[in-house]
Structure formats: C-alpha cells, structure tokens
Coordinates of C-alpha atoms in Angstrom, one line a residue:
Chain A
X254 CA 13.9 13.8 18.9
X255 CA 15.8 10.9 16.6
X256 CA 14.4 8.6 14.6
X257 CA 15.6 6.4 12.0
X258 CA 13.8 6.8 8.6
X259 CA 12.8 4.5 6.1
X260 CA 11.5 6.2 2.7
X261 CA 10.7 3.1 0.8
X262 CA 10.3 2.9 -3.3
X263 CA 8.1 5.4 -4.0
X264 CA 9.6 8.2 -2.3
X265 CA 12.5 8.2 -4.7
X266 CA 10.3 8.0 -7.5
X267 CA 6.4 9.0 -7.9
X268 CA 6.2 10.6 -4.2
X269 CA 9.7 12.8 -4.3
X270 CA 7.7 15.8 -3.1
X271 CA 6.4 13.3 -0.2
X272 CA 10.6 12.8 0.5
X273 CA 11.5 16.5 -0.2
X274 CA 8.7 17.9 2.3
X275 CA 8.7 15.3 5.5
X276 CA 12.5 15.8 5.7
X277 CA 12.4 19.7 5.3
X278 CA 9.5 19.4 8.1
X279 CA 11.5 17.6 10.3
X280 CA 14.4 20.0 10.0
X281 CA 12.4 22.4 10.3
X282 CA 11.3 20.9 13.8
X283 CA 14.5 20.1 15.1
X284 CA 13.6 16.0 14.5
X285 CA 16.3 14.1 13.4
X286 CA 16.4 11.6 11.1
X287 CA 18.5 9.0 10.4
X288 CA 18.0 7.5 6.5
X289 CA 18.2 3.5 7.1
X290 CA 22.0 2.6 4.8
X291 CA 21.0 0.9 2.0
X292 CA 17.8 0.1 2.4
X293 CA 15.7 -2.3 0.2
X294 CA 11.9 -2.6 -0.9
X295 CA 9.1 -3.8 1.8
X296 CA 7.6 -5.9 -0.9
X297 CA 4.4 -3.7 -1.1
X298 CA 1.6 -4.9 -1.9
X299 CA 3.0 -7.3 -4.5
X300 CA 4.4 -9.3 -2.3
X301 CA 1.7 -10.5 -0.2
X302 CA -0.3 -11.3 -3.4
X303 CA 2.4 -13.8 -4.9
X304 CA 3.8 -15.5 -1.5
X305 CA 3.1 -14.9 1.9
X306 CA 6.5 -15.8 3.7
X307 CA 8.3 -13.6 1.2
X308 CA 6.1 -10.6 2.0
X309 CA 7.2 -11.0 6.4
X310 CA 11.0 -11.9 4.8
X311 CA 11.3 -8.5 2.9
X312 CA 10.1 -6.2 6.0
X313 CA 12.0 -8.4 8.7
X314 CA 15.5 -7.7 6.4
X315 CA 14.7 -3.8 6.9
X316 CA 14.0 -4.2 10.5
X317 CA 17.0 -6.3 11.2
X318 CA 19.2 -3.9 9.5
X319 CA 17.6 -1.0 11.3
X320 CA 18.9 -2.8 14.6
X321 CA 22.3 -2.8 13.4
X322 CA 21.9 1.1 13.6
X323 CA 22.9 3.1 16.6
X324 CA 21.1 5.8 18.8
X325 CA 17.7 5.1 18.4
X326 CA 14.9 2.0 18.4
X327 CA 12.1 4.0 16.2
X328 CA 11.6 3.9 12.8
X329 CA 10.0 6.8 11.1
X330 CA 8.1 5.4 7.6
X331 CA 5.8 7.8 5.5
X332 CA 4.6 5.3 3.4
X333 CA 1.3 3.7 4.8
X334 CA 2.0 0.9 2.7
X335 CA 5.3 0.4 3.7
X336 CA 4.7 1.2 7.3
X337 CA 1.9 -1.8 7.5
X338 CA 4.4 -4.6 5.9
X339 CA 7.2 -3.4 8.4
X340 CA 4.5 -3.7 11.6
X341 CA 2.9 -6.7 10.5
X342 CA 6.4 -8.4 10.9
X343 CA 6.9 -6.0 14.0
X344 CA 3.2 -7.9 15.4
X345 CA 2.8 -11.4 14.2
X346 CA 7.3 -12.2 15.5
X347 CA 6.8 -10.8 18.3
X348 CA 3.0 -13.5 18.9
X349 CA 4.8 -16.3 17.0
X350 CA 8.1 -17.3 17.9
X351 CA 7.9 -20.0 15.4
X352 CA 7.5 -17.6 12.1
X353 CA 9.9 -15.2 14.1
X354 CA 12.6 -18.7 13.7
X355 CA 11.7 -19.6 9.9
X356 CA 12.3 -15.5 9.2
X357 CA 16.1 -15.7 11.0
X358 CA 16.2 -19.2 8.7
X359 CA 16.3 -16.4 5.9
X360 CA 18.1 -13.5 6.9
X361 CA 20.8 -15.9 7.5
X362 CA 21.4 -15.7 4.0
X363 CA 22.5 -12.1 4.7
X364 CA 23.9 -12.8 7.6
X365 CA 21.5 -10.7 10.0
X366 CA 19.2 -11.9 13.0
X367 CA 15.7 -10.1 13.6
X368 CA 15.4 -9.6 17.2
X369 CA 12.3 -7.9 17.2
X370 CA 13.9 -4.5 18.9
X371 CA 12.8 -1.7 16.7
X372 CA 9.3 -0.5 16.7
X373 CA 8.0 1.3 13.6
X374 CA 6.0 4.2 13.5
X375 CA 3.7 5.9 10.7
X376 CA 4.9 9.6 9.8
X377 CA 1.2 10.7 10.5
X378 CA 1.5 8.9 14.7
X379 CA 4.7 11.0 14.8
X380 CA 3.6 14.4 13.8
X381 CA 0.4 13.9 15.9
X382 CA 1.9 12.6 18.9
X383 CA 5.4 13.2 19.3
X384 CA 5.5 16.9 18.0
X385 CA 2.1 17.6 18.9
X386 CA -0.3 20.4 17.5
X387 CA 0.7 22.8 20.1
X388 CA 4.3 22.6 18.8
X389 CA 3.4 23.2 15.1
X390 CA 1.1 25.9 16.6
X391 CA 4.1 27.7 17.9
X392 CA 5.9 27.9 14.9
X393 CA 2.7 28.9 12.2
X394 CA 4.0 31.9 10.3
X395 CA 1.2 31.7 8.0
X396 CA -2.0 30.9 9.0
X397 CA -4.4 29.5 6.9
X398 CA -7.7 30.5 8.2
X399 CA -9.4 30.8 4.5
X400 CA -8.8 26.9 4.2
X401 CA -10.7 24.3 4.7
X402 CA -9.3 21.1 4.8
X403 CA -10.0 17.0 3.7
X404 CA -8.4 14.6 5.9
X405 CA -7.6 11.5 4.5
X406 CA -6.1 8.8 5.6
X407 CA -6.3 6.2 3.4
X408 CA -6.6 2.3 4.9
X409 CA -3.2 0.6 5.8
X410 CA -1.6 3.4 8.2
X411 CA -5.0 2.7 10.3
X412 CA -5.8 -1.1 10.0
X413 CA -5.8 -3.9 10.5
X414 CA -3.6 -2.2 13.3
X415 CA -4.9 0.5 15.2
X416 CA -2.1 2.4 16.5
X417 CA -2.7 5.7 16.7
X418 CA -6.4 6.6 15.9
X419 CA -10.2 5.1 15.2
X420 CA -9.5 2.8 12.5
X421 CA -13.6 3.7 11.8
X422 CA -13.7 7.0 12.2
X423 CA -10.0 8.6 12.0
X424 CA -9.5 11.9 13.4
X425 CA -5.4 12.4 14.3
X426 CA -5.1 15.1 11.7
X427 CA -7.0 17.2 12.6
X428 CA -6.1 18.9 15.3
X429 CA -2.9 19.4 13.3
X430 CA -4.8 21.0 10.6
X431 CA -6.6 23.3 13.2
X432 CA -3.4 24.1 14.3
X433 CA -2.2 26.4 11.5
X434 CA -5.8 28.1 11.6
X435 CA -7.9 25.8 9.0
X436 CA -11.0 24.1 9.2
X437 CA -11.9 20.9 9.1
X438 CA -14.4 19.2 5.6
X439 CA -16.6 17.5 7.8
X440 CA -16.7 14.2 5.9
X441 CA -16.7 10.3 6.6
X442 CA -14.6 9.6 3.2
X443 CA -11.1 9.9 5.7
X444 CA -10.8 6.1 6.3
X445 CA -12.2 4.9 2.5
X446 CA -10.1 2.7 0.4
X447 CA -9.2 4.8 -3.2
X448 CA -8.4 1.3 -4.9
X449 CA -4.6 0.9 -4.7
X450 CA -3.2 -0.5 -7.6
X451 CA -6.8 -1.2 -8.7
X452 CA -6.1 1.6 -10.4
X453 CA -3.6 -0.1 -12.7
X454 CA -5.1 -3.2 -13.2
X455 CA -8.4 -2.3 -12.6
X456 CA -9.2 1.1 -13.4
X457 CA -12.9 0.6 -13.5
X458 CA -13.6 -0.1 -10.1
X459 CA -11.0 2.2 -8.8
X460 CA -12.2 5.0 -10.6
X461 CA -15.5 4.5 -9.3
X462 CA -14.2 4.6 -5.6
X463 CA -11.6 8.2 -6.6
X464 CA -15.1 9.5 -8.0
X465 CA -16.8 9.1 -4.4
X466 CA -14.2 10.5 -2.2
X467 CA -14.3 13.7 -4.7
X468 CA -17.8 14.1 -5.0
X469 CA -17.5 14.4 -0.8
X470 CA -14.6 16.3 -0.9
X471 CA -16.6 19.3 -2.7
X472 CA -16.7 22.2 -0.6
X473 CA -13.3 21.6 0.6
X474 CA -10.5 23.5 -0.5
X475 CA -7.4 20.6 -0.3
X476 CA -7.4 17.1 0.2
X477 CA -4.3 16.1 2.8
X478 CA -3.2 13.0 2.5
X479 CA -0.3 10.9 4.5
X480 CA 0.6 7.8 1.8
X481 CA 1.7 7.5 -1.8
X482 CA -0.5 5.7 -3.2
X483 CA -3.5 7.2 -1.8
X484 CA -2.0 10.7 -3.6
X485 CA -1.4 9.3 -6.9
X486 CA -4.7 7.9 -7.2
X487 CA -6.8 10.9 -5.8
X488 CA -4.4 13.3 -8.0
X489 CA -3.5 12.0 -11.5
X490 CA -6.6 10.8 -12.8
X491 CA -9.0 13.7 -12.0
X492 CA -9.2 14.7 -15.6
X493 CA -10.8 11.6 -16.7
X494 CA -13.2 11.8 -13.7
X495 CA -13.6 15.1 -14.4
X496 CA -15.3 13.9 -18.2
X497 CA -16.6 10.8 -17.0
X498 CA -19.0 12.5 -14.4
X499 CA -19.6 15.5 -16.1
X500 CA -18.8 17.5 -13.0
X501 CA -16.2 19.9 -11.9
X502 CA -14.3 17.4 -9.7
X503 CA -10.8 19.5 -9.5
X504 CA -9.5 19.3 -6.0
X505 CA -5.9 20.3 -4.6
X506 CA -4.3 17.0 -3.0
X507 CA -0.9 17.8 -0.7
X508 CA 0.8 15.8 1.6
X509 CA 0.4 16.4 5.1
X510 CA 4.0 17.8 5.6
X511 CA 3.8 19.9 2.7
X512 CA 0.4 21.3 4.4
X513 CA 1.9 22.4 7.5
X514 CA 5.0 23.1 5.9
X515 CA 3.4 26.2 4.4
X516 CA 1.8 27.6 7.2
X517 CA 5.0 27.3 9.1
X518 CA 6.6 29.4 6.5
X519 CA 8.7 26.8 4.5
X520 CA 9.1 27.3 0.9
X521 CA 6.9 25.8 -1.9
X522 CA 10.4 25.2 -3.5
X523 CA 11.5 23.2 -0.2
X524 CA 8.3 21.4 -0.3
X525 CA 8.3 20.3 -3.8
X526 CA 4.6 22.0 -4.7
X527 CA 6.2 21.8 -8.3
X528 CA 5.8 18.3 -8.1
X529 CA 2.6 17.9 -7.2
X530 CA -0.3 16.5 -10.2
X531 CA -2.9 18.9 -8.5
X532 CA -2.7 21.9 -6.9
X533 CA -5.1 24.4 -8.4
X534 CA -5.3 27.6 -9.6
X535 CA -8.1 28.8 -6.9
X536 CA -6.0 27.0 -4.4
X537 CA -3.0 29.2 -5.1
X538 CA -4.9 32.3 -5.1
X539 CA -5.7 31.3 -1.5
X540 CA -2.3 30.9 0.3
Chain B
X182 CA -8.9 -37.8 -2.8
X183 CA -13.0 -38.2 -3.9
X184 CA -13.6 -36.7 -7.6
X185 CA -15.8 -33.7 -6.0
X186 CA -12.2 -32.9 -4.4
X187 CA -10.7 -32.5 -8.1
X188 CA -10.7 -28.5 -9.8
X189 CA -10.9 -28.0 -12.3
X190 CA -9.2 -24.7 -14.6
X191 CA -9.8 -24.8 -17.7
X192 CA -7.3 -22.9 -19.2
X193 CA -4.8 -25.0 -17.6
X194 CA -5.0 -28.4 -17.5
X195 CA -8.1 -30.7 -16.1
X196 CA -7.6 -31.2 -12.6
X197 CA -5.6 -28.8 -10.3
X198 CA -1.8 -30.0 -9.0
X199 CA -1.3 -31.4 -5.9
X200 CA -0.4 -28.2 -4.4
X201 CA -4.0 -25.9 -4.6
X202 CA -5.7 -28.6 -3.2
X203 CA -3.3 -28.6 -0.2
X204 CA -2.8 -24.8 0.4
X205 CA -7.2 -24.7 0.3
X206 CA -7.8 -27.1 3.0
X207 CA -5.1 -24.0 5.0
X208 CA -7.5 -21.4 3.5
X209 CA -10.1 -23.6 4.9
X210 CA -9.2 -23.7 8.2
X211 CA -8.5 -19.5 8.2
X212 CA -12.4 -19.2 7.7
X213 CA -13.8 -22.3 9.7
X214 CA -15.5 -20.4 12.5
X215 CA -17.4 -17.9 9.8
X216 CA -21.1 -17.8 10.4
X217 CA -22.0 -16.2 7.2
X218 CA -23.0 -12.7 8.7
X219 CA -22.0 -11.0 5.7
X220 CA -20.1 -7.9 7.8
X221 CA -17.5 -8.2 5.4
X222 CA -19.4 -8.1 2.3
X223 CA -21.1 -4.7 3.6
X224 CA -17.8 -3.2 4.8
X225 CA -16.5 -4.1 0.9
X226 CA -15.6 -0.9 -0.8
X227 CA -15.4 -3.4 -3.9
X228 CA -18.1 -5.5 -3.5
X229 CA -20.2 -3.8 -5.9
X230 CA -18.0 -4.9 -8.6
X231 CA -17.4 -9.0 -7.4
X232 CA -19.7 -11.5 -8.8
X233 CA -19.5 -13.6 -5.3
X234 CA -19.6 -11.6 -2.3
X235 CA -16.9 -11.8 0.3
X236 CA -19.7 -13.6 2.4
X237 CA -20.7 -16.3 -0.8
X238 CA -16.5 -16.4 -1.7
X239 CA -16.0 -18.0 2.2
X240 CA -19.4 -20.4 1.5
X241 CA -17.5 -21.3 -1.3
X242 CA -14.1 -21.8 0.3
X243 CA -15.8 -24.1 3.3
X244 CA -17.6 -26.2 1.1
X245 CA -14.2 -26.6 -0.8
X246 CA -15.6 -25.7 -4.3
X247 CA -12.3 -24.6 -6.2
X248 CA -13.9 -24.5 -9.4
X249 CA -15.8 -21.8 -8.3
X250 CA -13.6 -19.7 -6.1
X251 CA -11.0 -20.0 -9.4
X252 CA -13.0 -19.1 -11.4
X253 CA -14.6 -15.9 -9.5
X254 CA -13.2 -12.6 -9.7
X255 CA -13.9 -11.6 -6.2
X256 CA -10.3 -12.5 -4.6
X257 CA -8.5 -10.5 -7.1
X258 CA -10.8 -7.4 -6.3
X259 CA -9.6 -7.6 -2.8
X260 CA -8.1 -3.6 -2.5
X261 CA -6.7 -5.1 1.3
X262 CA -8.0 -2.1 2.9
X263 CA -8.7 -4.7 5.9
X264 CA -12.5 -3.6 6.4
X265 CA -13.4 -6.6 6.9
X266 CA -10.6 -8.3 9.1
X267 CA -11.7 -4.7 11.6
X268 CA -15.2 -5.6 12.0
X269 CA -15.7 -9.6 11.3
X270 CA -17.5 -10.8 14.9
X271 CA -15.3 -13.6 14.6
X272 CA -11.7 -11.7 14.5
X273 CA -11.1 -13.7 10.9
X274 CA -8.0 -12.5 9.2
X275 CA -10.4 -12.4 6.3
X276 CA -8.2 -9.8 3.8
X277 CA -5.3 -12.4 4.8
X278 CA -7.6 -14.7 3.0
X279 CA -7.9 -13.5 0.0
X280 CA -4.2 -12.7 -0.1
X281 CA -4.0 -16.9 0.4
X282 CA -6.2 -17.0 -2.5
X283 CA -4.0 -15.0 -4.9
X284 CA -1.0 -16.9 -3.8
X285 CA -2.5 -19.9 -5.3
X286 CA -3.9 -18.2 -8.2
X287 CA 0.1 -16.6 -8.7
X288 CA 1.7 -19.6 -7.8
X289 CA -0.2 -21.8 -10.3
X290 CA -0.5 -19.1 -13.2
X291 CA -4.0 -19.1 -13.5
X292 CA -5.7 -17.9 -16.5
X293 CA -8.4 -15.7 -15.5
X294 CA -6.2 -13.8 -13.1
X295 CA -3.8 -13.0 -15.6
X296 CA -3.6 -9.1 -15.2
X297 CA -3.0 -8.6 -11.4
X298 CA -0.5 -11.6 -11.7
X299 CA 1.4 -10.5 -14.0
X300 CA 1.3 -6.8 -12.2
X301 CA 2.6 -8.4 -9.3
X302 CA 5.1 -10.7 -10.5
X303 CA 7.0 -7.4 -13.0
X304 CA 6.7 -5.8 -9.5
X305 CA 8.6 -8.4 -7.5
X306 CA 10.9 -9.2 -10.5
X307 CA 12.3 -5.6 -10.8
X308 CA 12.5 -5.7 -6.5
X309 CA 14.8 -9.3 -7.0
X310 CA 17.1 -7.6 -9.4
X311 CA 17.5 -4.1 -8.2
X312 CA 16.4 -4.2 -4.2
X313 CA 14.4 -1.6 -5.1
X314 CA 11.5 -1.0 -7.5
X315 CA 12.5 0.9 -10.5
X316 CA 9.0 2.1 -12.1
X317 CA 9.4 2.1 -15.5
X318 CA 10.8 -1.3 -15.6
X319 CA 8.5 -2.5 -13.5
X320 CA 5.8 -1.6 -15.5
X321 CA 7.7 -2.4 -19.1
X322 CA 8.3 -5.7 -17.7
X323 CA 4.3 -5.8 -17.3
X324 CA 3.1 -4.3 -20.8
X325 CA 5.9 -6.9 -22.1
X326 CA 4.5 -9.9 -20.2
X327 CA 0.8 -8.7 -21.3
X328 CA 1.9 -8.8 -24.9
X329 CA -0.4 -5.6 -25.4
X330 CA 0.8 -2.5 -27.1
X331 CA -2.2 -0.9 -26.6
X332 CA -1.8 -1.1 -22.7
X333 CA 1.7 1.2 -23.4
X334 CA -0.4 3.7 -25.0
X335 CA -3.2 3.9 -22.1
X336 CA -0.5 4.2 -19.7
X337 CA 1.8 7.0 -21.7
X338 CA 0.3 10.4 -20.7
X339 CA 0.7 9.7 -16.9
X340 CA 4.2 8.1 -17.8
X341 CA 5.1 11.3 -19.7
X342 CA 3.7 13.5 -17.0
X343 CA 5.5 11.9 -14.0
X344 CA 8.9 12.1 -16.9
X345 CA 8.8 15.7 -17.0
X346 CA 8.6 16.3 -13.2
X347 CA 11.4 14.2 -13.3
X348 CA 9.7 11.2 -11.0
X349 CA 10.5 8.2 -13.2
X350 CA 13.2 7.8 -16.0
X351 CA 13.4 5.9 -18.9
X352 CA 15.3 2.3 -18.8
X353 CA 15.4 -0.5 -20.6
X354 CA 14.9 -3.9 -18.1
X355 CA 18.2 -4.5 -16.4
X356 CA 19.4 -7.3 -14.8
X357 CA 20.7 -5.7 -11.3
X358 CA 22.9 -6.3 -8.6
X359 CA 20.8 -9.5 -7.3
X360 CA 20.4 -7.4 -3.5
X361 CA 17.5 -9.8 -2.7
X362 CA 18.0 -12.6 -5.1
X363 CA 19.2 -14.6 -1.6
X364 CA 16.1 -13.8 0.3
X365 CA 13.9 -14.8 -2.7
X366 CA 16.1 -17.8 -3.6
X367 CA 15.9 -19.1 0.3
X368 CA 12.3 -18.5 0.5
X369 CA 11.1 -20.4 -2.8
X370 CA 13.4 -23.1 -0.9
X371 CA 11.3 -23.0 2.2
X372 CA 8.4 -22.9 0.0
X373 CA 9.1 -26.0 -1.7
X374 CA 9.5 -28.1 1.7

C-alpha cells in the first residue's frame, strides 16, 4: 500500500506526536508513504472566514502538486481540518467546471493545472478500511483488555461529506479499538463539535462545549481522537475545567495511531507519548 | 437603491460600501428556499451562546436587514461543524453561509467582529509570507493587532507548555519567502473584478 501524505501545519508544530505516531504506524504496517515536496498550508479554517475563492485556491495548489507526483493517486491527510479543505476542492471542481476554470486562472501563477486526478483520504478512512481491524488484530502484541475507550471524531473528517462513516452517529473506530482487546465508552459525544478555534477567540463558549464531552467521557479510560484541533482543545485546557466545574474532569486524550500503536508493541518513545498534554497517571498504571 | 436598502455600522461609517450590499443579495439567494424549520438552530452546538438563532440570522438575511445581521454575534459563533448543512430539509449550504457572512464582515473590517478577524487575518498573513503557518507569529501578529498585553499573558502558560515539549519556538514576525504571495496576490485580483 502507497499513498502520498500530506501533514499540513499543525503536524510540524502543536500535533508532532500526531506526525511521529501515524508515520511509525504506517511503517510499522508496511504502508508507504510518500511526504508531498514542499508542501504549503490548506488555508484552515482562516481561510474560508476572510475569502472564499482563496480558501478552494490554497487546497487546489496542494492537489495539483500532488499530481505532479508519481506512483500513486491517493493522498493520505491526518488533519480533519486539512483533509475537508482538500475534498471540498476534490467535490465542488469535479460538479463545477466553471470554479474548476477560475482555480487553473490561479495556479497559473505557479505554473500548475488542477486536473482533478487525486482523491484524498482521511487517516481515520485508511486505517479502517484499507488496513482493516483484522490486520491490526494480527499484529496486537499487547492487548488492552483493562481499557475502555472514547471515540471521537470530531466534525470536519465526517461532514458535510460523508465518506467513510454516519456523519450522525460515527462508528469507524471502533472496531479498530476492539481490535487490540478494548472496549468501547458507549457515548453519543463521538460526532460533537469541541469549538475549534473558539477556543482562542472565544473561550467561553468553547469551554462550555470541552466541559460536555468530558462530563460524558467519565467512565472511560482515554479519549482517541483523529484531528489536531479536536486534541488540543479536549487536552490543554482541562485544568481550568477541572476548577471551573468543580469536578474531577482528567481524562487521557491520544491519537488514534498512538492508541494502536501501543497495543501493537511500538514504543511510547516512537509514538511521542512525551508529547502528549494529558495522559494520566492512572492511565499509565494501566498499560 | 431605496433607503431601507442602506446599513448601517456604526463604527464605520453611515451607510455600508457598495460592495456588502452586493455580496448580501448572493447570501440571499444561498438561503432563498429556507422555510424557517429551525433544524439548524436545534443541531447548533453554539446556539446557546447567539443572540439570533441560525433560524432568526436567515429571517434576517431574506428580508435583507444588514443592520441587524452586522450587528449580531451569531455568524461569528459559527464553529463550521456543518450540523446544520447535514440535516437542513432543504440541502442549504447553511455553514457556507455564515462563512459568506464573515467574508463581508473580514473584508470590510467591521467593528464588532474585531477578535475573530483579526485571528484570521495574523493566520493568513503568517501563511502569505512563510507557506506555512508558523504559530508563534501567527499569534504575535494577533496579540500585536489586538493591542492588548493582557491577551499575551492569558495565552503564556499554554505557549510555555507547548515551548518546553519543543512544539512551537520563539520568533519574532518575519517577512518570508513570499511561497503564496502569487496565489493571494491573483486572487484579490479576481476578487476585485
């Protein structure tokens, strides 16, 4: 299996550990993957708030430089945000042959032509349908059948386009999680918005949103999650919430490659636990 | 143009440019089969914290009453989680909607909006430099534009935290290699047709 990969922004920066663990996990699984050269920012969710053509432009340049790459069609991107802005270009060029014209207007500046050849795919679509539960079954060295696990998913890897899974009532991970012997939190949290970058600019209502998918999460022993953002925000601000609510609100929150990176035996050095803003103490004690 | 077309934002200047009233009668049209249901305002996760509902924000928008819709916070609350695009019974592209309305608001440098604009614009500025976001500039380019110290110190114990894993470094606001100042540069051209 070959895919090209796009980390995007946050992967060299606040999500390193998200990086460090999908590439060690594809190793690991005999999936290469081929970083797009020199790739640039998808616009996230910036873009589309100051000008719309400028948030299809920024995608469609990635995509048209992925096609200049050989050997495969299929782009692998582990950012939910960036993986929305590179299929909503993927979608609406391939409907509207008139925006796909006005986007070649622009990447003639860089001298590149969108053809609309590469199809992208969300880390999470790969791991649950390409490789497959049985696959990661076969190679659990560890298996983690004191665990109970939170699924979340976030918002953008399942809508507006639903790819892969319910976009109401998400359940792709977990027959991956049941795969390396845990159970699943039964919750309805999975597919709840945690604010974005409410959480800068807004931190009231964000907080407030964090606050309910904790409170649900009680009970469970991790929350797994499959974008950036949705990790920062459920991990780095659980102190305050922690005061705020008066409650014991301290949850472990790994990505999903780091997850089943363990139970297949990988290192927590490979996977970049270190990095991590939450991983608890009783959550050690468990592995 | 009848006067009831006329905005008017305060902060700014007594009637709205040419241009807002334009890009509404688009936003218009995006909405014009809505039949007031209110699906979107209960699939909201933000709702609870707009003054107009997502259901009262399109009212709004089809009975073409800027001053209102500028002068609500409800667009800016949009978290585009796409709720609402998923289940409206008329297949709206409602969270495209709102995204319409905060181009305006960006575009036009509204007052009220000041905070997410300004968010969005350090973003985009660091992106047209560098190709790439570089975090700390991005947000020192914000706490700059906000002319708020106090913002810097609300924002330093996470900034010190992600330091010492290493996750974001410390830089002063550079001005790049200009990878995407082409793209931008062609499509403020485009815009401007």
């Amino acid at each position: 299996m070959k895919y090209l990969y796009y980390p995007g922004c946050s992967l060299e920066g606040t999500a390193l550990e998200y990086n460090a663990s999908t590439q060690t996990f594809m190793q690991e699984l005999e999936v290469d993957l081929l970083e797009l050269k020199d790739w640039t920012c998808c616009g996230a969710s910036a873009a589309e708030a100051t000008s719309y053509l400028l948030s299809l432009a920024l995608p469609a340049y990635i995509l048209a430089m992925a096609e200049e790459m050989d050997g495969t069609k299929e782009i692998l991107v582990p950012c939910s945000a960036c993986y929305l802005n590179l299929k909503k270009v993927e979608e609406k060029s391939r409907k509207d042959p008139e925006l796909l014209d006005k986007i070649n207007t622009i990447l003639k500046e860089k001298k590149l032509h969108f053809h609309g050849q590469v199809r992208v795919r969300h880390l999470l679509d790969v791991v649950a349908r390409d490789i497959g539960p049985a696959k990661i079954f076969s190679r659990v060295k560890n298996p983690f059948i004191d665990l109970k696990i939170a699924p979340y998913y976030g918002c953008q890897c399942l809508r507006p386009y639903s790819i892969f899974d319910d976009p109401e009532e998400p359940r792709s991970m977990e027959p991956l999680i049941e795969a390396v012997g845990a159970k699943i939190h039964p919750w309805n949290m999975g597919g709840r918005c945690c604010g974005a970058s409410h959480m800068t600019t807004k931190p009231e209502v964000a907080l407030e949103l964090v606050t309910a998918i904790l409170k649900a999460a009680r009970g469970a022993d991790a929350i797994v999650t499959v974008c950036p953002m949705c990790q920062m925000n459920l991990e780095a601000y659980q102190k305050k919430i922690c005061g705020k609510s008066k409650e014991d609100l301290r949850m472990t929150i790994l990505y999903l490659p780091q997850f089943l990176g363990l139970a297949m035996g990988l290192s927590e050095q490979d996977l970049r636990l270190d990095l991590n803003l939450s991983v608890t103490k009783e959550f050690r004690n468990k592995l | 143009m009848s006067p009831a077309e006329k905005i008017e934002i305060k902060q700014r200047s007594e009637t709205a440019p040419e241009p807002v009233i334009d890009s509404l009668a688009t936003i218009r049209d995006m909405v014009s089969a809505c039949i007031q249901c209110g699906t979107c305002t209960g699939s909201c996760p933000n709702a609870f914290a707009m003054d107009l509902t997502p259901r009262q924000l399109w009212y709004n928008v089809l009975m073409g009453e800027k001053e209102t819709i500028f002068h609500s916070k409800t667009f800016s609350l949009c978290s585009v989680c796409y709720c609402c695009t998923l289940r409206c019974p008329r297949g709206l592209p409602l969270t495209e909607t709102m995204s319409a309305l905060k181009q305006i608001a960006a575009k036009e440098n509204l007052a009220p909006y000041k905070k997410s604009i300004q968010f969005y614009k350090s973003f985009m500025e660091s992106v047209r430099r560098h190709g790439r976001v570089r975090e700390m500039e991005f947000m020192t380019l914000y706490f700059l534009s906000m002319k708020n110290p106090f913002m810097l110190l609300k924002f330093a114990p996470l900034g010190m935290k992600l330091m010492g894993k290493g996750k974001v470094s410390f830089e002063f606001p550079s001005k790049g290699n200009g990878a995407l100042e082409s793209i931008f540069r062609k499509v403020e051209e485009l815009e401007q047709r």
